[in-house]
Coordinates of C-alpha atoms and ligand atoms in Angstrom, one line a residue:
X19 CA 0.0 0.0 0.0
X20 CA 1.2 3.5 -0.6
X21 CA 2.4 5.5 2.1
X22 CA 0.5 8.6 3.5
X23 CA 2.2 12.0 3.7
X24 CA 1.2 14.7 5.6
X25 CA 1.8 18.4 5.0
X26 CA 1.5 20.9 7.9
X27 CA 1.0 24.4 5.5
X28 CA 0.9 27.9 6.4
X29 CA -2.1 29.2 3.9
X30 CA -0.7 33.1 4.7
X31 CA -2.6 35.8 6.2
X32 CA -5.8 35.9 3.7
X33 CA -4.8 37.3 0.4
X34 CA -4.9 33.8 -1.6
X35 CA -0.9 35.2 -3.4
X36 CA 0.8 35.2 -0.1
X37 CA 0.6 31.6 0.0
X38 CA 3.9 29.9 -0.3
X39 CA 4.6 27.9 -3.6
X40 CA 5.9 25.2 -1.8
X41 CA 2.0 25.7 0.1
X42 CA 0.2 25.6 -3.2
X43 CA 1.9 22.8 -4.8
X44 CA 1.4 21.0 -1.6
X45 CA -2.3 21.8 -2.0
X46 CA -2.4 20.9 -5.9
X47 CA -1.5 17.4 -4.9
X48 CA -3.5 16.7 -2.2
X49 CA -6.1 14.2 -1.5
X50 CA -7.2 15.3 1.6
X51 CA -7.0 18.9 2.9
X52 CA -8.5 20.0 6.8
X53 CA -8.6 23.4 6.7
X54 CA -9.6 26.2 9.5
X55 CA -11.7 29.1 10.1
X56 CA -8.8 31.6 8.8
X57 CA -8.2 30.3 6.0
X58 CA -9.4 31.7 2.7
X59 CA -11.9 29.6 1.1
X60 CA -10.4 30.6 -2.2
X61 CA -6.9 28.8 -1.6
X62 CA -9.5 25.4 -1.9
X63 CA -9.7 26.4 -5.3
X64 CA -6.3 25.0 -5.9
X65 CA -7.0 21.3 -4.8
X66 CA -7.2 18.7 -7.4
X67 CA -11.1 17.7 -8.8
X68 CA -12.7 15.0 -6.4
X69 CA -9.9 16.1 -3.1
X70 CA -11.5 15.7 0.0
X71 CA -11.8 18.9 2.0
X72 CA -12.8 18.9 5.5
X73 CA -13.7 21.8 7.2
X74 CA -11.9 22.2 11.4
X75 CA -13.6 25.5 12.0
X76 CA -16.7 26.6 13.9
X77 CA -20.1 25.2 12.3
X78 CA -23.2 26.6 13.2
X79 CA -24.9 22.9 14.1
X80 CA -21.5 21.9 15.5
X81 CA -18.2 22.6 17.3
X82 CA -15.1 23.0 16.9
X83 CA -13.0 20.0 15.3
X84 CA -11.1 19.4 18.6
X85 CA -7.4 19.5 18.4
X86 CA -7.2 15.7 19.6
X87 CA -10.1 15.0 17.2
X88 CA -7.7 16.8 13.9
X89 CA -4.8 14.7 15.5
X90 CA -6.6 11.9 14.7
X91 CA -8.1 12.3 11.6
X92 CA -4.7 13.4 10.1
X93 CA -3.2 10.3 11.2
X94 CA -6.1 8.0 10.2
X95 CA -6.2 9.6 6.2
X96 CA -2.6 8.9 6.2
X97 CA -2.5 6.0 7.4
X98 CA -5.1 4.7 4.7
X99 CA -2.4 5.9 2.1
X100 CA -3.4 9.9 1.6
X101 CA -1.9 12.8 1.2
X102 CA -3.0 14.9 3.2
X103 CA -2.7 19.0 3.8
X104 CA -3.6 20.3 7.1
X105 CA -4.4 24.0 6.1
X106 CA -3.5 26.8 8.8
X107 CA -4.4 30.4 8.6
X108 CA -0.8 32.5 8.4
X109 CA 2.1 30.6 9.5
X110 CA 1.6 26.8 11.4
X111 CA 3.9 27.3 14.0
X112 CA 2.6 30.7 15.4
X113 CA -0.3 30.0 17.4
X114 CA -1.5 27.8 15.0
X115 CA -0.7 24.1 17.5
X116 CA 1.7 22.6 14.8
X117 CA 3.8 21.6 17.5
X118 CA 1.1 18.9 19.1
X119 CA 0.0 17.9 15.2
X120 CA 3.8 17.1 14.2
X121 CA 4.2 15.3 17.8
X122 CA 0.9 13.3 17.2
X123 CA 2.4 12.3 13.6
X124 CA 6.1 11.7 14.9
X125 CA 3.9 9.3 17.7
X126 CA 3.1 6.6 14.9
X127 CA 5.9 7.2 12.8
X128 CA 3.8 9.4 9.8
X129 CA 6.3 11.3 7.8
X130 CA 5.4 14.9 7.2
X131 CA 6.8 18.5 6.4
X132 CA 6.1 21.4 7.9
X133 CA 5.8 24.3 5.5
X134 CA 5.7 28.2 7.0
X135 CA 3.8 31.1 6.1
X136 CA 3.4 34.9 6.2
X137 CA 2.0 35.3 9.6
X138 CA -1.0 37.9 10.3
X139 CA 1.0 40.1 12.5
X140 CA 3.5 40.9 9.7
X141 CA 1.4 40.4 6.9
X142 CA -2.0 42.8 8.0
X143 CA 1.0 45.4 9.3
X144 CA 2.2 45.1 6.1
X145 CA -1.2 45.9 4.2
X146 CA -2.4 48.6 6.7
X147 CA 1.5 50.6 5.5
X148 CA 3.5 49.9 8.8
X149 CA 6.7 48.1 8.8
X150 CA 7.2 46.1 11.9
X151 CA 11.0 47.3 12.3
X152 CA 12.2 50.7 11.0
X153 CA 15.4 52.6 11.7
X154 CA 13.9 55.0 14.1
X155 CA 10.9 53.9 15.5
X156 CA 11.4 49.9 16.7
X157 CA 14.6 48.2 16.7
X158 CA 12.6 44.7 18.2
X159 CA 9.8 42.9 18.0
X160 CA 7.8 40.8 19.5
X161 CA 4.8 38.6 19.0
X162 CA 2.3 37.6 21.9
X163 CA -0.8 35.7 22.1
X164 CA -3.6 37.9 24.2
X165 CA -5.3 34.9 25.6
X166 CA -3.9 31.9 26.8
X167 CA -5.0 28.7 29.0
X168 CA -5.0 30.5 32.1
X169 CA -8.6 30.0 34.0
X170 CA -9.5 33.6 33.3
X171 CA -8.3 33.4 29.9
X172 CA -6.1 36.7 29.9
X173 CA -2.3 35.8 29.3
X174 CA 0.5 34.9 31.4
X175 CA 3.1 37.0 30.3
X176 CA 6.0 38.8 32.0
X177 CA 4.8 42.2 31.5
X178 CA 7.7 44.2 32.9
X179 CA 10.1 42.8 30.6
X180 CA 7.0 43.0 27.1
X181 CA 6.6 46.5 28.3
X182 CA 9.9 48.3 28.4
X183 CA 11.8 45.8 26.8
X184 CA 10.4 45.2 23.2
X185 CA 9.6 48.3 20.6
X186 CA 7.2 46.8 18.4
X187 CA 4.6 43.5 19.8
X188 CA 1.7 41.8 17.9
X189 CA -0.9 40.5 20.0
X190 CA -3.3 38.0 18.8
X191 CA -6.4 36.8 19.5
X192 CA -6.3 40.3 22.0
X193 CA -9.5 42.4 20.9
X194 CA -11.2 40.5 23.5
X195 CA -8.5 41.3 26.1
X196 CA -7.7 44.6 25.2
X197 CA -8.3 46.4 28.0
X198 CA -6.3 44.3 30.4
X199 CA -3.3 43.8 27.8
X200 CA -3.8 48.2 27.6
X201 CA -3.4 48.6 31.5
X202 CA -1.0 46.1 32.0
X203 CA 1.9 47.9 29.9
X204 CA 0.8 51.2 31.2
X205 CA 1.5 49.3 35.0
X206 CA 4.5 48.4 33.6
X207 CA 6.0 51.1 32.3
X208 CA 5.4 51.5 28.5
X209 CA 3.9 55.5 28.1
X210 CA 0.1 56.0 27.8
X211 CA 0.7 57.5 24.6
X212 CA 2.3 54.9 22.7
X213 CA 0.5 54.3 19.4
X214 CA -1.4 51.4 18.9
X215 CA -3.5 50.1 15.7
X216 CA -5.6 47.2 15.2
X217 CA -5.8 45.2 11.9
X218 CA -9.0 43.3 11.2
X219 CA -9.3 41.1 8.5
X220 CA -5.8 42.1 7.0
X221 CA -4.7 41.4 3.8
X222 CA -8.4 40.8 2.7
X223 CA -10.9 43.2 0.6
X224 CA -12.5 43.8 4.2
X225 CA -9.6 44.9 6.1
X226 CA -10.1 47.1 8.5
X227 CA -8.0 49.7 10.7
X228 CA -8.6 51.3 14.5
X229 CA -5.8 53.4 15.5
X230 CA -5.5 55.2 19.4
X231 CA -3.1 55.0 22.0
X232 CA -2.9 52.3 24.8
X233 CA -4.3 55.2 26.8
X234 CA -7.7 55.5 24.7
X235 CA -7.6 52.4 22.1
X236 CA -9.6 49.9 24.7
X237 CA -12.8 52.1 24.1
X238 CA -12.3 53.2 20.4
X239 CA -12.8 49.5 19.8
X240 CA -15.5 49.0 22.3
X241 CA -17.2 51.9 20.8
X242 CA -16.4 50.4 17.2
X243 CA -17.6 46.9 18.2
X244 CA -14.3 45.4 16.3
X245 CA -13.9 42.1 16.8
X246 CA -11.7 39.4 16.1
X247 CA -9.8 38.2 14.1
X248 CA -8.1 41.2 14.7
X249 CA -4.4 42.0 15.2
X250 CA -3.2 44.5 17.5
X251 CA 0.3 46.4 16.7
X252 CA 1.8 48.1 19.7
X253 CA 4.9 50.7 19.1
X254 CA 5.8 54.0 17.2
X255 CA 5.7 52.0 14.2
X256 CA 2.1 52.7 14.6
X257 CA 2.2 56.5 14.0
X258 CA 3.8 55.4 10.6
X259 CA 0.2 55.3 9.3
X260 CA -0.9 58.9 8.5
X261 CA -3.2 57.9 5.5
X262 CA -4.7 54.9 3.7
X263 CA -2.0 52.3 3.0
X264 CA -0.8 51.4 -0.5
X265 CA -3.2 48.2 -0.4
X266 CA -6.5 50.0 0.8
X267 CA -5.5 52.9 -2.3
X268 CA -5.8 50.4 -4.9
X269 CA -8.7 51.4 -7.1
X270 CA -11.0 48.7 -6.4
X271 CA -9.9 47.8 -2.7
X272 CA -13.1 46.5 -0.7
X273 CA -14.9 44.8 -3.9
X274 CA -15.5 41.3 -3.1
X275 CA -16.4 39.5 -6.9
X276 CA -18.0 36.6 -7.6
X277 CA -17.0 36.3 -11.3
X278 CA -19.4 34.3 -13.8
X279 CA -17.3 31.3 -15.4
X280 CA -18.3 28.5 -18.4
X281 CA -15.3 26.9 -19.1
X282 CA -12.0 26.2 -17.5
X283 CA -9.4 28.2 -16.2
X284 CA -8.8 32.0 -15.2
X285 CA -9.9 34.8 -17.0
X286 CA -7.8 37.4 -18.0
X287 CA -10.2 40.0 -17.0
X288 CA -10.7 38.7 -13.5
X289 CA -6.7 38.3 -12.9
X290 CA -6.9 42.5 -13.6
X291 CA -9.3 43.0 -11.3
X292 CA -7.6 41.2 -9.1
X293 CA -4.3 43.0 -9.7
X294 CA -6.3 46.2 -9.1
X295 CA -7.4 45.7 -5.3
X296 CA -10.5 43.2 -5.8
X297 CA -10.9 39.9 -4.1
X298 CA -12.2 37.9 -7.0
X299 CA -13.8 34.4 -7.0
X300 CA -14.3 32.5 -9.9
X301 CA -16.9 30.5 -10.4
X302 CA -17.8 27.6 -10.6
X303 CA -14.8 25.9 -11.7
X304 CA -14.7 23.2 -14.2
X305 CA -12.8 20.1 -15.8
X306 CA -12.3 19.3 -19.5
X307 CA -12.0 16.1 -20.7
X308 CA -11.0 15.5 -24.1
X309 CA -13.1 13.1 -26.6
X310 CA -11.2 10.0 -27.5
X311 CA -12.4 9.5 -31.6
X312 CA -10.9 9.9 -34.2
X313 CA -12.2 11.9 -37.5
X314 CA -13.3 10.1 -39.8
X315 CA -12.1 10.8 -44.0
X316 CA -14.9 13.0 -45.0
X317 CA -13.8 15.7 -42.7
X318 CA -12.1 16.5 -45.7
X319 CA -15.7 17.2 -47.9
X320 CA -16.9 19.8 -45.2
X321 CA -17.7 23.6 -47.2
X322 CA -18.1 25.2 -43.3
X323 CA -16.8 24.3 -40.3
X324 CA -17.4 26.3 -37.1
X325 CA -15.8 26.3 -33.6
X326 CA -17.8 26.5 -30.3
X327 CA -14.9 27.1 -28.0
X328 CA -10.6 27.1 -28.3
X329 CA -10.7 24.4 -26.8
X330 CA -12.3 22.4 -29.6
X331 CA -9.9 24.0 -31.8
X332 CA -6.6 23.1 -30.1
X333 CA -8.9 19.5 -29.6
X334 CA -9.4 19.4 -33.8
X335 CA -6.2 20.2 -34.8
X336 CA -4.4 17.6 -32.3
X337 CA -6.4 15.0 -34.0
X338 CA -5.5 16.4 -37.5
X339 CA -2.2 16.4 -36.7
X340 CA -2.5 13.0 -34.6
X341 CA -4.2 11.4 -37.8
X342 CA -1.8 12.7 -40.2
X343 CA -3.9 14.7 -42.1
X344 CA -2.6 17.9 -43.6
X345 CA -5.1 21.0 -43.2
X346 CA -4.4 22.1 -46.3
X347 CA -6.6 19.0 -48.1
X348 CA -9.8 20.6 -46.2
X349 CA -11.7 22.6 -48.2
X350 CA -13.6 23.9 -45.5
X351 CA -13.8 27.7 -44.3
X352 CA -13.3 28.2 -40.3
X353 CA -15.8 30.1 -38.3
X354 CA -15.5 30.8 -34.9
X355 CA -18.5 31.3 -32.2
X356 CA -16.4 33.7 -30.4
X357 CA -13.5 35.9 -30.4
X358 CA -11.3 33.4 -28.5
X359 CA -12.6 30.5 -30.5
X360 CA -11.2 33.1 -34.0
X361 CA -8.3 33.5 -31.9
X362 CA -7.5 29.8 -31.4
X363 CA -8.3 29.0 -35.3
X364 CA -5.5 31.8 -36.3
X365 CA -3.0 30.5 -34.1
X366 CA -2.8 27.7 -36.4
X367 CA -2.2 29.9 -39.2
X368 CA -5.8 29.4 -40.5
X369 CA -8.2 32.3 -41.6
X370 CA -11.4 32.3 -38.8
X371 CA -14.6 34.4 -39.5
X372 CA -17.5 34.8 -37.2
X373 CA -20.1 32.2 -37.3
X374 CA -23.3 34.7 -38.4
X375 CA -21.1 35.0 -41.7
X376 CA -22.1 31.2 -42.4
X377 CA -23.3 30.7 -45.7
X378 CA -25.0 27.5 -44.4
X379 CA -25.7 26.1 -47.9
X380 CA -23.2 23.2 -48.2
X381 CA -22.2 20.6 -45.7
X382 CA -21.5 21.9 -42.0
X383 CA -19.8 21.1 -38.9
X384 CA -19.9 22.2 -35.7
X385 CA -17.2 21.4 -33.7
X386 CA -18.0 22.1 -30.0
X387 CA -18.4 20.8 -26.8
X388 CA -21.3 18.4 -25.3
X389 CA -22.9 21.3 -23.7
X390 CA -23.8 22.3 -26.7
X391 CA -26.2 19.2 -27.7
X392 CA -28.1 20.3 -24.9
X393 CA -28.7 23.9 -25.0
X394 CA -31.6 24.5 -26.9
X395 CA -30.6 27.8 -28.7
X396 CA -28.2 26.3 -30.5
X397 CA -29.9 23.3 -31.6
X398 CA -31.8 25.5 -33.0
X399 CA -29.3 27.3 -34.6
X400 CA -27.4 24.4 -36.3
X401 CA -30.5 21.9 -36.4
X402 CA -29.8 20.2 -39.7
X403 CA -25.8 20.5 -39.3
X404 CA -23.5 17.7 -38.0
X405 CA -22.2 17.8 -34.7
X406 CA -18.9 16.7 -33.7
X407 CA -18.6 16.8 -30.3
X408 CA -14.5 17.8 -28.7
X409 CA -14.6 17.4 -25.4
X410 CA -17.0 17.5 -22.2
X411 CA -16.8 19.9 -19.2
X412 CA -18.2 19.4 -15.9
X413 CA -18.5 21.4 -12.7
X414 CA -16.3 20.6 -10.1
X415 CA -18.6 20.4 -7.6
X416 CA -15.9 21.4 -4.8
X417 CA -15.7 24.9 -5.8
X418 CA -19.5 24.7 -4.3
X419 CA -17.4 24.4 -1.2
X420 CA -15.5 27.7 -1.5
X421 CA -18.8 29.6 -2.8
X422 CA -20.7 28.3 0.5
X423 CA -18.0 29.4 2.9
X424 CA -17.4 32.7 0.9
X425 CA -21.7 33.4 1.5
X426 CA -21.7 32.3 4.8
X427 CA -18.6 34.9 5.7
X428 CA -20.4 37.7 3.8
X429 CA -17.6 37.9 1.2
X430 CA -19.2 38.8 -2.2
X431 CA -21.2 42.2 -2.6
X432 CA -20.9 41.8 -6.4
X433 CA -21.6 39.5 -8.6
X434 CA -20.7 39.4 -12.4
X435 CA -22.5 37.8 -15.7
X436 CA -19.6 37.7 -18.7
X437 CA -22.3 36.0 -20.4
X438 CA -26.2 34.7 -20.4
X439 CA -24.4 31.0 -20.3
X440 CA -23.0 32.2 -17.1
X441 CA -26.1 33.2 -15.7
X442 CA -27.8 29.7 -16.4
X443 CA -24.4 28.0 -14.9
X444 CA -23.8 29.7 -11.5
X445 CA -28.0 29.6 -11.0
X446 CA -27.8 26.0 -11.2
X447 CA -24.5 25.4 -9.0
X448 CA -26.7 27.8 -6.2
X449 CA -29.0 25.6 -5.9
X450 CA -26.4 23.7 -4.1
X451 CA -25.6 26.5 -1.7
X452 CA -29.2 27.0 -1.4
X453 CA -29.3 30.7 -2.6
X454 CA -32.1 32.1 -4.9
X455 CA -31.7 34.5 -7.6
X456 CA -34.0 36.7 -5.6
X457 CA -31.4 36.0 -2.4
X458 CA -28.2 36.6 -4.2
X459 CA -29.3 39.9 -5.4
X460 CA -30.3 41.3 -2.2
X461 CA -27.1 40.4 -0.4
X462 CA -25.0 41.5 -4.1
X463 CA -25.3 43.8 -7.1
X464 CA -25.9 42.3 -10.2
X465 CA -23.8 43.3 -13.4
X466 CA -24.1 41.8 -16.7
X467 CA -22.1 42.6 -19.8
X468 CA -24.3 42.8 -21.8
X469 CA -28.4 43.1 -23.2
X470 CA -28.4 39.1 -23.3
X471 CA -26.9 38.6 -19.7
X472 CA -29.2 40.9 -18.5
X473 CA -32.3 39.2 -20.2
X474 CA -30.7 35.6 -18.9
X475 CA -30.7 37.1 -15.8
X476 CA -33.9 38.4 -15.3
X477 CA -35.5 35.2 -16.6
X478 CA -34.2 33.5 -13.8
X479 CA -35.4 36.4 -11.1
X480 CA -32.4 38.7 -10.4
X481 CA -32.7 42.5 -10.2
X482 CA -30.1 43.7 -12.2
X483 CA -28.3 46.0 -11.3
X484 CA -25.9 47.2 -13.7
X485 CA -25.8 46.6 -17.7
X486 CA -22.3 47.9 -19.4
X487 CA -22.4 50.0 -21.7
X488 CA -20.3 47.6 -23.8
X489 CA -19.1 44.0 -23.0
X490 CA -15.6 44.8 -21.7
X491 CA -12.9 45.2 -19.1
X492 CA -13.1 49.0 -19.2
X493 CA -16.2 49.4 -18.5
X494 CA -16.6 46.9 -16.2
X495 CA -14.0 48.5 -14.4
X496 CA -15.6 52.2 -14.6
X497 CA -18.7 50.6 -13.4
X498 CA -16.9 48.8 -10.1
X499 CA -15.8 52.1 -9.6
X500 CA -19.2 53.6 -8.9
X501 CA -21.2 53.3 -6.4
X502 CA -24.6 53.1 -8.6
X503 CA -27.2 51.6 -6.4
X504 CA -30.4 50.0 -8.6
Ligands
SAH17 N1 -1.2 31.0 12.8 C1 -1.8 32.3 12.6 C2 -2.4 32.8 13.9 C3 -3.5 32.0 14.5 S1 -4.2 32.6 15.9 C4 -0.8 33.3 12.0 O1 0.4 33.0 12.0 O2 -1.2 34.4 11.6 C5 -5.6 33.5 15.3 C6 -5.3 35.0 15.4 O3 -4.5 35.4 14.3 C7 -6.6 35.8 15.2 O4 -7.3 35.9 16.4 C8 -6.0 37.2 14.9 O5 -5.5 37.8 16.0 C9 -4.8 36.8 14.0 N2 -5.2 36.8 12.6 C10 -5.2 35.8 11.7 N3 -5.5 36.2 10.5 C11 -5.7 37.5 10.5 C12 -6.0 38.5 9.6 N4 -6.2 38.3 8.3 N5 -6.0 39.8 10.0 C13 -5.8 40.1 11.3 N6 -5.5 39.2 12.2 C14 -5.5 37.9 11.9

């Protein structure tokens, strides 16, 4: 039987590109991965189709996962063979009990790795504009946990020497304790009006900042309500922050997109928005699997042939070139049914026109993927035309997962409509996470790119929103830059 192998990973402070690579290619090859409260949702997107994912945080009709109980399961999926991620929120060995997990594997001889991450206390610093060491203003630094075993809860810690001996500290888990963490350095000598700033939900399109001095911050925050998880950065690092940071000045900083998708992997226009500020989901995810046939010799007697995707292109020409048949003894023109599809056709050095230039008159293929046989439209469309079907995609019904989690945390005030298809697509998959049309657009605003989004849309029962003015990244990004309500 093959061995199990367990990876202890550090997922970062939130923002999914702070991960490792060592993290992600630990999580691409996973077949099991337990993963806490803290973590992003979207780093699941990164597990293989059909991983198991198992969720240790808080659940409203259950507790905690607890520690001895995650002990256990990580040594039971290894032992049956698995490799398995246990998924931490910043870095494992930083409040994060890696110690007791490695001890519990080294107990029945498991082999694992241990693999670190950015830890929230330098990571939502880093966001909010405050370097945890500088020159002048903190020469040390020092992080503490603000609640601790102790039968009250508040932590055991040798205050004199935290107080006057470090410049800069990160307490965690300390909204909670605040107050006594506050007084207790003022007892101890640090001065009343040392700067302090708390961090909520660093790194993330909802991060927040609370700035006061140890004299003043305790009610700030009560007034605020600020909660966990929340880091607290004590020191005149603090006063470093004068305005917003770099991060929160990005244009779209704060919008939280759930991105229509029909086909696999990223879309270029989503990777901008992300690169501009947004936290961007895309969804749902799928897998392509290529047909196995081969073309038969009358390919060659075709007038029009037209592409439904680039991936049937790059799928036709493979068997072309697999069956050794030249493209230059097909007589047929190429249409593509989008731009991409065009695209994919002239990569192979092949003119491509759109598909409403058809001249339908001779013998036609369409070229597409299974999808297609079942969406009505086009049947109608291409009726009397043969089909030739390149590959099939399916949902992978884990990104479900991700879109539940991202809901239940409040995480998406916007979602997006590239196409009516898409509309269709993520209706069905919300079904899963029990969400209406109606629901989704009264928690989100609705944008669609275009008149036949926005008819898709309202067919199914959202209140749009937002229709662009024309189907592309600019606008979309001019319209995710005001705040029109409906
Ligand atoms: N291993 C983690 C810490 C786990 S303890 C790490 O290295 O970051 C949990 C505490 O971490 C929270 O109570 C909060 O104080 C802090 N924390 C985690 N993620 C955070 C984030 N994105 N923003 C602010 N604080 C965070």
């Amino acid at each position: 039987m093959r061995e199990g192998y367990v990876y202890l990973v550090g997922a970062g402070p939130g923002d999914i590109r702070l991960m490792t690579v060592k993290g992600q290619q630990c999580l691409r090859i996973a077949d099991v991965v337990l993963y806490d409260r803290l973590v992003n949702p979207l780093l699941l997107e990164e597990t293989k189709p059909g991983a198991e994912l198992v969720y240790c945080g808080k659940l409203p009709d259950r507790h905690l996962l607890r520690q001895e109980a995650i002990n256990d399961l990580l040594v039971k999926y290894a032992l049956e063979g698995k490799v398995v991620v246990r998924l931490k929120g910043g870095d494992p060995s930083v409040f994060g009990r890696v110690g007791e997990e490695a001890e519990a594997l080294e107990a029945v001889g498991i082999s694992y790795e241990i693999v670190p991450g950015i830890t929230a206390g330098i990571g939502a610093a880093t966001y909010a504009g405050i370097p945890v060491t500088h020159r002048e203003h903190g020469a040390s630094f020092a992080i503490i946990t603000g609640h601790d075993k102790s039968p009250n809860g508040q932590p055991l810690i040798d205050w004199a020497g935290v107080a006057t001996g470090v410049d800069t500290i990160a307490f965690y888990m300390g909204v909670k304790n605040l107050p006594y963490i506050c007084e207790q350095l003022i007892a101890h000598g640090r001065k009343p009006d040392t700067p302090v700033i708390l961090i909520q939900w660093g790194t993330l399109g909802k991060q927040k900042t609370l700035s006061g001095t140890l004299e003043t911050i305790a009610e700030i925050v009560r007034e605020k309500k600020f909660s966990n998880p929340a880091i607290t950065l004590v020191g005149d690092v603090a006063k470093l922050r004068t305005k917003e940071s770099w991060f929160e000045r990005q244009l779209l900083f704060g919008k939280q997109l759930l991105f229509g998708r029909t086909s696999e992997g990223a879309s270029s226009i989503a990777e901008h928005l992300r690169q501009s500020g947004a936290d961007v989901f895309e969804f749902p995810r799928f897998q392509t699997t290529e047909m196995e046939l081969e073309l038969s010799e009358d390919i060659r007697d075709y007038d029009e042939i037209v592409f439904h995707s680039p991936t049937s292109v790059s799928w036709f020409f493979k068997q072309l070139s697999k069956q050794k048949i030249d493209v230059r003894s097909l007589k047929a023109t190429f249409y593509g049914a989008s731009i991409k599809s065009r695209r994919a056709i002239e990569s192979f050095a092949c003119l491509a026109f759109p598909n409403n230039e058809m001249i339908k008159e001779g013998k036609c293929l369409v070229v597409g993927p299974q999808s297609l046989t079942m969406n009505e439209d086009r049947t109608k469309i291409y009726g009397e035309h043969d089909f030739l079907i390149s590959h099939e995609e399916k949902v992978v019904k884990q990104s479900n997962w991700t879109c539940r989690r991202l809901l239940d945390e409040d995480r998406i005030d916007t979602i997006i409509f590239p196409s009516a298809e898409s509309v269709y697509v993520i209706t069905e998959q919300m079904k899963d996470c029990e969400q209406t049309p109606l629901q989704l657009s009264e928690r989100a605003k609705i944008i669609c790119f275009g008149p036949l989004s926005k008819k898709a849309a309202e067919k199914c029962g959202y209140k749009v929103d937002l229709c662009l003015t024309e189907p592309s990244e600019e606008a979309l990004m001019e319209a995710l830059q005001t705040n029109e309500s409906r």
